[in-house]
Amino acid sequence: MSFSVAEVIVDVPTYHVDRPFDYAVPTEWANVIEAGSRVKVPFGPRNVLGFVVGLKNDTDVPANKIKPISHILDMEPVLTAEMLSLAKWLKNETICYEIDALQVMLPSALRAKYEKIVNLQDDNAILPEEAQAIFGKRRQVNFKEFEKLGLLPLLKELIENRLVKIDNVVKQQGNVKEVRMVKVTDDIQNLDVALREATRAVKQRTLIDWMRGHLGEVLKPQQIYEETGVSSAVLQSVVEKGAARFIQEEVYRDPFTKDVTRTHSLTLTEEQAIALDAITKSMEAPTATTFLLQGVTGSGKTEVYLQAIQKVLEEGKEAIMLVPEISLTPQMTERFRSRFGEMVAVMHSGLSVGEKYDEWRKIQQGKVSVVVGARSAVFAPFTNLGLIILDEEHESTYKQEDSPRYHARDVAIWRSAYYKCPVILGSATPALESFARAKKEVYTLLTLKQRAMNQALPTVFVADMREELQKGNRSMFSEQLVEGIRMRLERKEQMVLFLNRRGYSSFVLCRDCGTVVQCPNCDISLTYHRTTEKLKCHYCGYEEQVPQICPQCQSEHIRYFGTGTQKVEEEIYKLFPEARVLRMDVDTTKHKGAHEEILQAFGEGQADILLGTQMIAKGLDFPNITLVGVLSADTSLHIPDYRAAERTFQLLTQVSGRAGRHEKPGEVIIQTYTPEHYAIELAKTQDYDPFYEREMFIRRRSGYPPYYFVALVQVSHEDVLMAAEYAGRAGDWLRGNLSNQVAIIGPTTASISRLQNRYRYQCLIKYKIEPNLIPVLQRLLAMYRAEWIKQGILMTVDLDPSTI
Ligand code: ADP
Ligand code: ZN
Ligand code: ZN
C-alpha cells in the first residue's frame, strides 16, 4: 500500500499543537514510510522531530498549503501500532501531550542526536548495482548517502532482504568513563632491571618486591598505596623504571560480561504450585487476568515468577519483569539471567545511554524474550507478550512524577488486555488499593503464607527510644541493639542496619537560636555531608561550605545534628572498633557497579555489618544475616502524607524480611520514639491483614483512597502572591465546574512550599464518581496553557499522585 499523506505528531509540546498535522509524503517515499516512524517536518520556521501516527490518501489541507515531510529517520518503525494506541490512552488517562506519551516509550538514545549507519550484513552478498556503487569497498556507509541519492526505497528492500542493517550510533560522547590503572609488567626481567636501578631507594624496592606477587595484574593505584604503604611519587618512579605502566581502563562494564551458573526450576511448595497453576490456566485460556500474589518475605514469589516466565517462553511468547529501581540489585537480575541466560535484557538507570539503547534493540529485534527492568521497561517493544510481572507492586517508584504521570501498574494492565495475557502483582505488603481490588475480586488473590523453606519469620523486638533517653542513653543505639550487635560479632554472623532515608536528619542547627540552615532556593533544610564538609540541597543541588557562625544570630554554637549514614558508621566504630562495616547509600554507590561490589563483598563475608538506606531494604538474600536493626522507624511516619503509615509498615516489613531467610533464625530490632503507633505495632508480627483493616478504617473515615480517588493540581510561581492568586483561581474554577459530590481542598501550600525558587500551592480533589473530571481538568489546563503560562505560572495535574 502506498500513501500520499501522513499524520504527524510534532515534538512541540504546547496545547495548540497537541493533535496530528497532515504532511505530504514525497512520492519516492510512499512505500518507505510507515506509521510509528520518526520523521523531520517543517513546523513554523524550523524543522522538528515528529512521529507518523497514521497514513492516508486524502486531507482537508489544500494542496498548495500542505508541506512535505523533509526527512525520514526510521526505515523500520520504532513504535508499533499497539504503542500508538497506548499513547492515545495515556494522553487521555494522565492528561498529557501525545508527544510526551510517544517519547516516554523510547530509549533516550532515540531522542538524542545520533547518526544512522548502514552496515553490510554479508561480505559475499551480491548487491544491486546502485547499492554496490555506494558501498564500493566499504562495509558501512552513512545513511545520508542513500538519502541524498533518493535511494531509500532501495535501502528498504536491502533491509527486508537482510542484506544490510541500520545501526544508530549515538553522537553524544562522554558516556564512557575511564580511570587510570596500573598494569604490573608480566616480565620478571623488567622487575630485576628496575630493582637494580633502585638499589638505594628502599621504598621503591619494597614496591618492586611486592609487584613480584602481582605479575601482569591490572590494579587500582589506591590498592597499591594501601597494601604497600608507598606514595604516588614512589609508584611514579617505579613506573619510570619499567616495572609497571599506567593504562586507561573503562570503568563501565558491559552489563553482560559476568558469567552466571545455570539454575533450574525448584520443586514448588504446595502454595507455590497452586499459585502457578492458576496463572498458567489463565495463560492457556487466554484471559487478561490480574493476579495479586501476596506472599510473606521469603515465601518464594520470585520462584513463581521464574516458572511462570518459563511457561511463557515455552509458548514462544515474551515476558516483562518489573522491579523497583532500588531493588534492581545484581542479585535479582542474576536470578533471571541464571535461569534464562541470553534470553534476558536488563534495563535500569545505571546503564549508559548507549547500553540502554542496545538492550532496547535486543527486544525490538526479537533477540531476547525477557526483560528485567525498572518502571519504563513496561513499554518494552515486545509484540507477542505473554506475561507482565510487577514485583513489590506497592513501591512508589512505579509512578512517574513527570509528564506523562503514568503508573506502571495501569500500563501493564492495559497491555495485558491488548495481548489477553495475565499480569502478576507481587508483594508481601500490597498497596491498599490493590488489596481492596483483590477483595472485590477485580484482581485474583493468590497467597503464600509460608516461607519457602519453612523458616520462621524473624522475631521482632521494638526498642522504645524514649525509655533509653530516660535511662540516660543518649546514643543512637538502644541497649538491646548494642547487645544484639555484640552477640553477632562474637558469633561471626552478619547484620543489616537500616537507616530510614539518607542524611535525613543531618542538618546544621544553631543551639542558641534554633536556626536550621536552609536552602536559599527551596524550603528544605540542607543536608550535611561529612566527606566534603559541605551542605547540600537534595532537591536542587545547591551546595555551600558549612558555616562557622549562625547566619541568623552570629552565634558560634552551630553544629550538625542527626544521624546520616556516615555518622552511624562512626558511632559503630566507636562502640565496636573491631567491626567491619560496609556502607551503602547514594554517596557510596555513585559509580557504576558499586552496588554490585558492595553486595559481593558482603556476600563473601568481608564485612559484619551492612549499613544503608532504602537501597538495602529489598531483594537482599544472604544466608548469614541473622540481625536486622532499624535505627529510626519514625522518620517515614511523620511525613505529611496520607500514605505515611502504609509506607512505614511496608518498609519495616521489607527490611525485617532480610533476616533469617535460610537456616539460621533471624531477629529484628526496631528503634522508635512511637512504639504505640499501629504501623509499628503491626509490623512486629508482619501481619498484613490486621494492618489492612485498621488502615482502611482510617482511610474511610478521612475520605482517602481506596474509598475516594484523589487528584492534585499544583501551581507555582516565583512570586508568592501570584502563586497563591492563581491557585485560588484554579480552586474556584474547579468548584464552579465539578459536581458538589466532589471535595476540593485548598489551595494550601504544598508540603515543600518552595522549590527551586518557586512558591508552590495546591488543590486536592477528592471524589468517588465524577464523569466530568477529565474534561474539566482538560479545560483548566487549556486555560492555563493559553493565558496563565504567560504570567509565569506553572501548573501540573496529577490524577494519581503518589505523594500529596
Ligand atoms: P520472595 O521473593 O517471596 O521474598 P524468594 O523467591 O526470594 O522469596 O525465595 C526465598 C528463598 O527461598 C530463596 O533463597 C529461594 O531460592 C528459596 N526458594 C523459593 N522457592 C523454593 C522452593 N520451592 N524450594 C526450595 N527453595 C525455594
Ligand atoms: Zn543562631
Ligand atoms: Zn534547593
JSON list of C-alpha atoms in Angstrom, two decimals, residues 201-299:
[
{"chain": "A", "resi": 201, "resn": "ALA", "atom": "CA", "xyz": [65.57, 3.65, 47.21]},
{"chain": "A", "resi": 202, "resn": "VAL", "atom": "CA", "xyz": [64.15, 1.44, 49.95]},
{"chain": "A", "resi": 203, "resn": "LYS", "atom": "CA", "xyz": [60.50, 2.25, 49.27]},
{"chain": "A", "resi": 204, "resn": "GLN", "atom": "CA", "xyz": [60.88, 1.54, 45.58]},
{"chain": "A", "resi": 205, "resn": "ARG", "atom": "CA", "xyz": [62.47, -1.80, 46.39]},
{"chain": "A", "resi": 206, "resn": "THR", "atom": "CA", "xyz": [59.58, -2.67, 48.63]},
{"chain": "A", "resi": 207, "resn": "LEU", "atom": "CA", "xyz": [57.14, -1.88, 45.88]},
{"chain": "A", "resi": 208, "resn": "ILE", "atom": "CA", "xyz": [59.07, -3.81, 43.23]},
{"chain": "A", "resi": 209, "resn": "ASP", "atom": "CA", "xyz": [59.24, -6.83, 45.51]},
{"chain": "A", "resi": 210, "resn": "TRP", "atom": "CA", "xyz": [55.52, -6.59, 46.12]},
{"chain": "A", "resi": 211, "resn": "MET", "atom": "CA", "xyz": [54.92, -6.50, 42.40]},
{"chain": "A", "resi": 212, "resn": "ARG", "atom": "CA", "xyz": [56.52, -9.92, 42.03]},
{"chain": "A", "resi": 213, "resn": "GLY", "atom": "CA", "xyz": [53.38, -11.33, 43.54]},
{"chain": "A", "resi": 214, "resn": "HIS", "atom": "CA", "xyz": [51.21, -9.45, 41.05]},
{"chain": "A", "resi": 215, "resn": "LEU", "atom": "CA", "xyz": [52.82, -10.05, 37.68]},
{"chain": "A", "resi": 216, "resn": "GLY", "atom": "CA", "xyz": [50.64, -8.92, 34.80]},
{"chain": "A", "resi": 217, "resn": "GLU", "atom": "CA", "xyz": [47.82, -7.73, 37.02]},
{"chain": "A", "resi": 218, "resn": "VAL", "atom": "CA", "xyz": [45.86, -4.54, 36.48]},
{"chain": "A", "resi": 219, "resn": "LEU", "atom": "CA", "xyz": [45.40, -2.74, 39.78]},
{"chain": "A", "resi": 220, "resn": "LYS", "atom": "CA", "xyz": [43.91, 0.41, 41.16]},
{"chain": "A", "resi": 221, "resn": "PRO", "atom": "CA", "xyz": [46.66, 2.81, 42.29]},
{"chain": "A", "resi": 222, "resn": "GLN", "atom": "CA", "xyz": [44.76, 3.19, 45.56]},
{"chain": "A", "resi": 223, "resn": "GLN", "atom": "CA", "xyz": [45.05, -0.51, 46.26]},
{"chain": "A", "resi": 224, "resn": "ILE", "atom": "CA", "xyz": [48.81, -0.38, 45.74]},
{"chain": "A", "resi": 225, "resn": "TYR", "atom": "CA", "xyz": [49.20, 2.55, 48.12]},
{"chain": "A", "resi": 226, "resn": "GLU", "atom": "CA", "xyz": [47.13, 0.79, 50.74]},
{"chain": "A", "resi": 227, "resn": "GLU", "atom": "CA", "xyz": [48.83, -2.58, 50.53]},
{"chain": "A", "resi": 228, "resn": "THR", "atom": "CA", "xyz": [52.39, -1.36, 50.33]},
{"chain": "A", "resi": 229, "resn": "GLY", "atom": "CA", "xyz": [52.26, 1.95, 52.13]},
{"chain": "A", "resi": 230, "resn": "VAL", "atom": "CA", "xyz": [54.18, 3.72, 49.35]},
{"chain": "A", "resi": 231, "resn": "SER", "atom": "CA", "xyz": [53.27, 7.13, 48.00]},
{"chain": "A", "resi": 232, "resn": "SER", "atom": "CA", "xyz": [52.27, 8.05, 44.47]},
{"chain": "A", "resi": 233, "resn": "ALA", "atom": "CA", "xyz": [55.72, 9.52, 43.89]},
{"chain": "A", "resi": 234, "resn": "VAL", "atom": "CA", "xyz": [57.29, 6.14, 44.59]},
{"chain": "A", "resi": 235, "resn": "LEU", "atom": "CA", "xyz": [54.89, 4.43, 42.24]},
{"chain": "A", "resi": 236, "resn": "GLN", "atom": "CA", "xyz": [55.72, 7.01, 39.61]},
{"chain": "A", "resi": 237, "resn": "SER", "atom": "CA", "xyz": [59.46, 6.29, 39.87]},
{"chain": "A", "resi": 238, "resn": "VAL", "atom": "CA", "xyz": [58.89, 2.57, 39.67]},
{"chain": "A", "resi": 239, "resn": "VAL", "atom": "CA", "xyz": [56.79, 3.03, 36.57]},
{"chain": "A", "resi": 240, "resn": "GLU", "atom": "CA", "xyz": [59.57, 5.12, 35.06]},
{"chain": "A", "resi": 241, "resn": "LYS", "atom": "CA", "xyz": [61.96, 2.24, 35.68]},
{"chain": "A", "resi": 242, "resn": "GLY", "atom": "CA", "xyz": [59.75, -0.03, 33.61]},
{"chain": "A", "resi": 243, "resn": "ALA", "atom": "CA", "xyz": [58.30, -2.28, 36.31]},
{"chain": "A", "resi": 244, "resn": "ALA", "atom": "CA", "xyz": [54.77, -1.25, 35.51]},
{"chain": "A", "resi": 245, "resn": "ARG", "atom": "CA", "xyz": [52.85, 1.18, 33.37]},
{"chain": "A", "resi": 246, "resn": "PHE", "atom": "CA", "xyz": [49.78, 3.30, 33.65]},
{"chain": "A", "resi": 247, "resn": "ILE", "atom": "CA", "xyz": [46.82, 2.39, 31.49]},
{"chain": "A", "resi": 248, "resn": "GLN", "atom": "CA", "xyz": [43.39, 3.87, 30.98]},
{"chain": "A", "resi": 249, "resn": "GLU", "atom": "CA", "xyz": [40.59, 1.48, 31.64]},
{"chain": "A", "resi": 250, "resn": "GLU", "atom": "CA", "xyz": [36.86, 1.80, 31.17]},
{"chain": "A", "resi": 251, "resn": "VAL", "atom": "CA", "xyz": [35.04, 1.94, 34.45]},
{"chain": "A", "resi": 252, "resn": "TYR", "atom": "CA", "xyz": [31.78, 0.81, 32.99]},
{"chain": "A", "resi": 253, "resn": "ARG", "atom": "CA", "xyz": [31.44, -2.83, 32.38]},
{"chain": "A", "resi": 254, "resn": "ASP", "atom": "CA", "xyz": [29.27, -4.39, 29.81]},
{"chain": "A", "resi": 255, "resn": "PRO", "atom": "CA", "xyz": [26.21, -5.47, 31.81]},
{"chain": "A", "resi": 256, "resn": "PHE", "atom": "CA", "xyz": [26.62, -8.95, 30.44]},
{"chain": "A", "resi": 257, "resn": "THR", "atom": "CA", "xyz": [30.23, -9.77, 30.94]},
{"chain": "A", "resi": 258, "resn": "LYS", "atom": "CA", "xyz": [29.79, -11.68, 34.13]},
{"chain": "A", "resi": 259, "resn": "ASP", "atom": "CA", "xyz": [29.34, -15.39, 33.79]},
{"chain": "A", "resi": 260, "resn": "VAL", "atom": "CA", "xyz": [26.46, -16.95, 35.61]},
{"chain": "A", "resi": 261, "resn": "THR", "atom": "CA", "xyz": [25.85, -20.50, 36.60]},
{"chain": "A", "resi": 262, "resn": "ARG", "atom": "CA", "xyz": [22.74, -22.01, 35.19]},
{"chain": "A", "resi": 263, "resn": "THR", "atom": "CA", "xyz": [19.95, -22.77, 37.68]},
{"chain": "A", "resi": 264, "resn": "HIS", "atom": "CA", "xyz": [16.93, -24.97, 37.21]},
{"chain": "A", "resi": 265, "resn": "SER", "atom": "CA", "xyz": [13.36, -24.88, 38.40]},
{"chain": "A", "resi": 266, "resn": "LEU", "atom": "CA", "xyz": [12.90, -25.82, 42.04]},
{"chain": "A", "resi": 267, "resn": "THR", "atom": "CA", "xyz": [10.22, -28.21, 43.15]},
{"chain": "A", "resi": 268, "resn": "LEU", "atom": "CA", "xyz": [7.45, -25.90, 44.21]},
{"chain": "A", "resi": 269, "resn": "THR", "atom": "CA", "xyz": [5.86, -25.88, 47.63]},
{"chain": "A", "resi": 270, "resn": "GLU", "atom": "CA", "xyz": [2.16, -26.61, 47.69]},
{"chain": "A", "resi": 271, "resn": "GLU", "atom": "CA", "xyz": [1.25, -22.93, 47.96]},
{"chain": "A", "resi": 272, "resn": "GLN", "atom": "CA", "xyz": [3.57, -22.01, 45.12]},
{"chain": "A", "resi": 273, "resn": "ALA", "atom": "CA", "xyz": [2.15, -24.78, 42.95]},
{"chain": "A", "resi": 274, "resn": "ILE", "atom": "CA", "xyz": [-1.41, -23.61, 43.49]},
{"chain": "A", "resi": 275, "resn": "ALA", "atom": "CA", "xyz": [-0.44, -20.07, 42.55]},
{"chain": "A", "resi": 276, "resn": "LEU", "atom": "CA", "xyz": [1.48, -21.11, 39.44]},
{"chain": "A", "resi": 277, "resn": "ASP", "atom": "CA", "xyz": [-1.35, -23.35, 38.38]},
{"chain": "A", "resi": 278, "resn": "ALA", "atom": "CA", "xyz": [-3.88, -20.52, 38.48]},
{"chain": "A", "resi": 279, "resn": "ILE", "atom": "CA", "xyz": [-1.54, -18.34, 36.44]},
{"chain": "A", "resi": 280, "resn": "THR", "atom": "CA", "xyz": [-0.81, -20.91, 33.76]},
{"chain": "A", "resi": 281, "resn": "LYS", "atom": "CA", "xyz": [-4.51, -21.75, 33.43]},
{"chain": "A", "resi": 282, "resn": "SER", "atom": "CA", "xyz": [-5.24, -18.14, 32.62]},
{"chain": "A", "resi": 283, "resn": "MET", "atom": "CA", "xyz": [-2.44, -18.16, 30.03]},
{"chain": "A", "resi": 284, "resn": "GLU", "atom": "CA", "xyz": [-3.98, -21.13, 28.32]},
{"chain": "A", "resi": 285, "resn": "ALA", "atom": "CA", "xyz": [-7.46, -19.62, 28.23]},
{"chain": "A", "resi": 286, "resn": "PRO", "atom": "CA", "xyz": [-6.19, -16.90, 27.34]},
{"chain": "A", "resi": 287, "resn": "THR", "atom": "CA", "xyz": [-7.56, -14.18, 29.54]},
{"chain": "A", "resi": 288, "resn": "ALA", "atom": "CA", "xyz": [-6.28, -10.87, 30.77]},
{"chain": "A", "resi": 289, "resn": "THR", "atom": "CA", "xyz": [-6.43, -11.70, 34.46]},
{"chain": "A", "resi": 290, "resn": "THR", "atom": "CA", "xyz": [-4.63, -9.55, 37.01]},
{"chain": "A", "resi": 291, "resn": "PHE", "atom": "CA", "xyz": [-3.29, -11.65, 39.86]},
{"chain": "A", "resi": 292, "resn": "LEU", "atom": "CA", "xyz": [-2.28, -10.22, 43.19]},
{"chain": "A", "resi": 293, "resn": "LEU", "atom": "CA", "xyz": [0.35, -12.57, 44.55]},
{"chain": "A", "resi": 294, "resn": "GLN", "atom": "CA", "xyz": [0.63, -11.77, 48.21]},
{"chain": "A", "resi": 295, "resn": "GLY", "atom": "CA", "xyz": [3.42, -13.70, 49.85]},
{"chain": "A", "resi": 296, "resn": "VAL", "atom": "CA", "xyz": [5.37, -13.05, 53.02]},
{"chain": "A", "resi": 297, "resn": "THR", "atom": "CA", "xyz": [9.04, -12.16, 52.56]},
{"chain": "A", "resi": 298, "resn": "GLY", "atom": "CA", "xyz": [10.98, -15.25, 51.56]},
{"chain": "A", "resi": 299, "resn": "SER", "atom": "CA", "xyz": [7.87, -17.17, 50.52]}
]
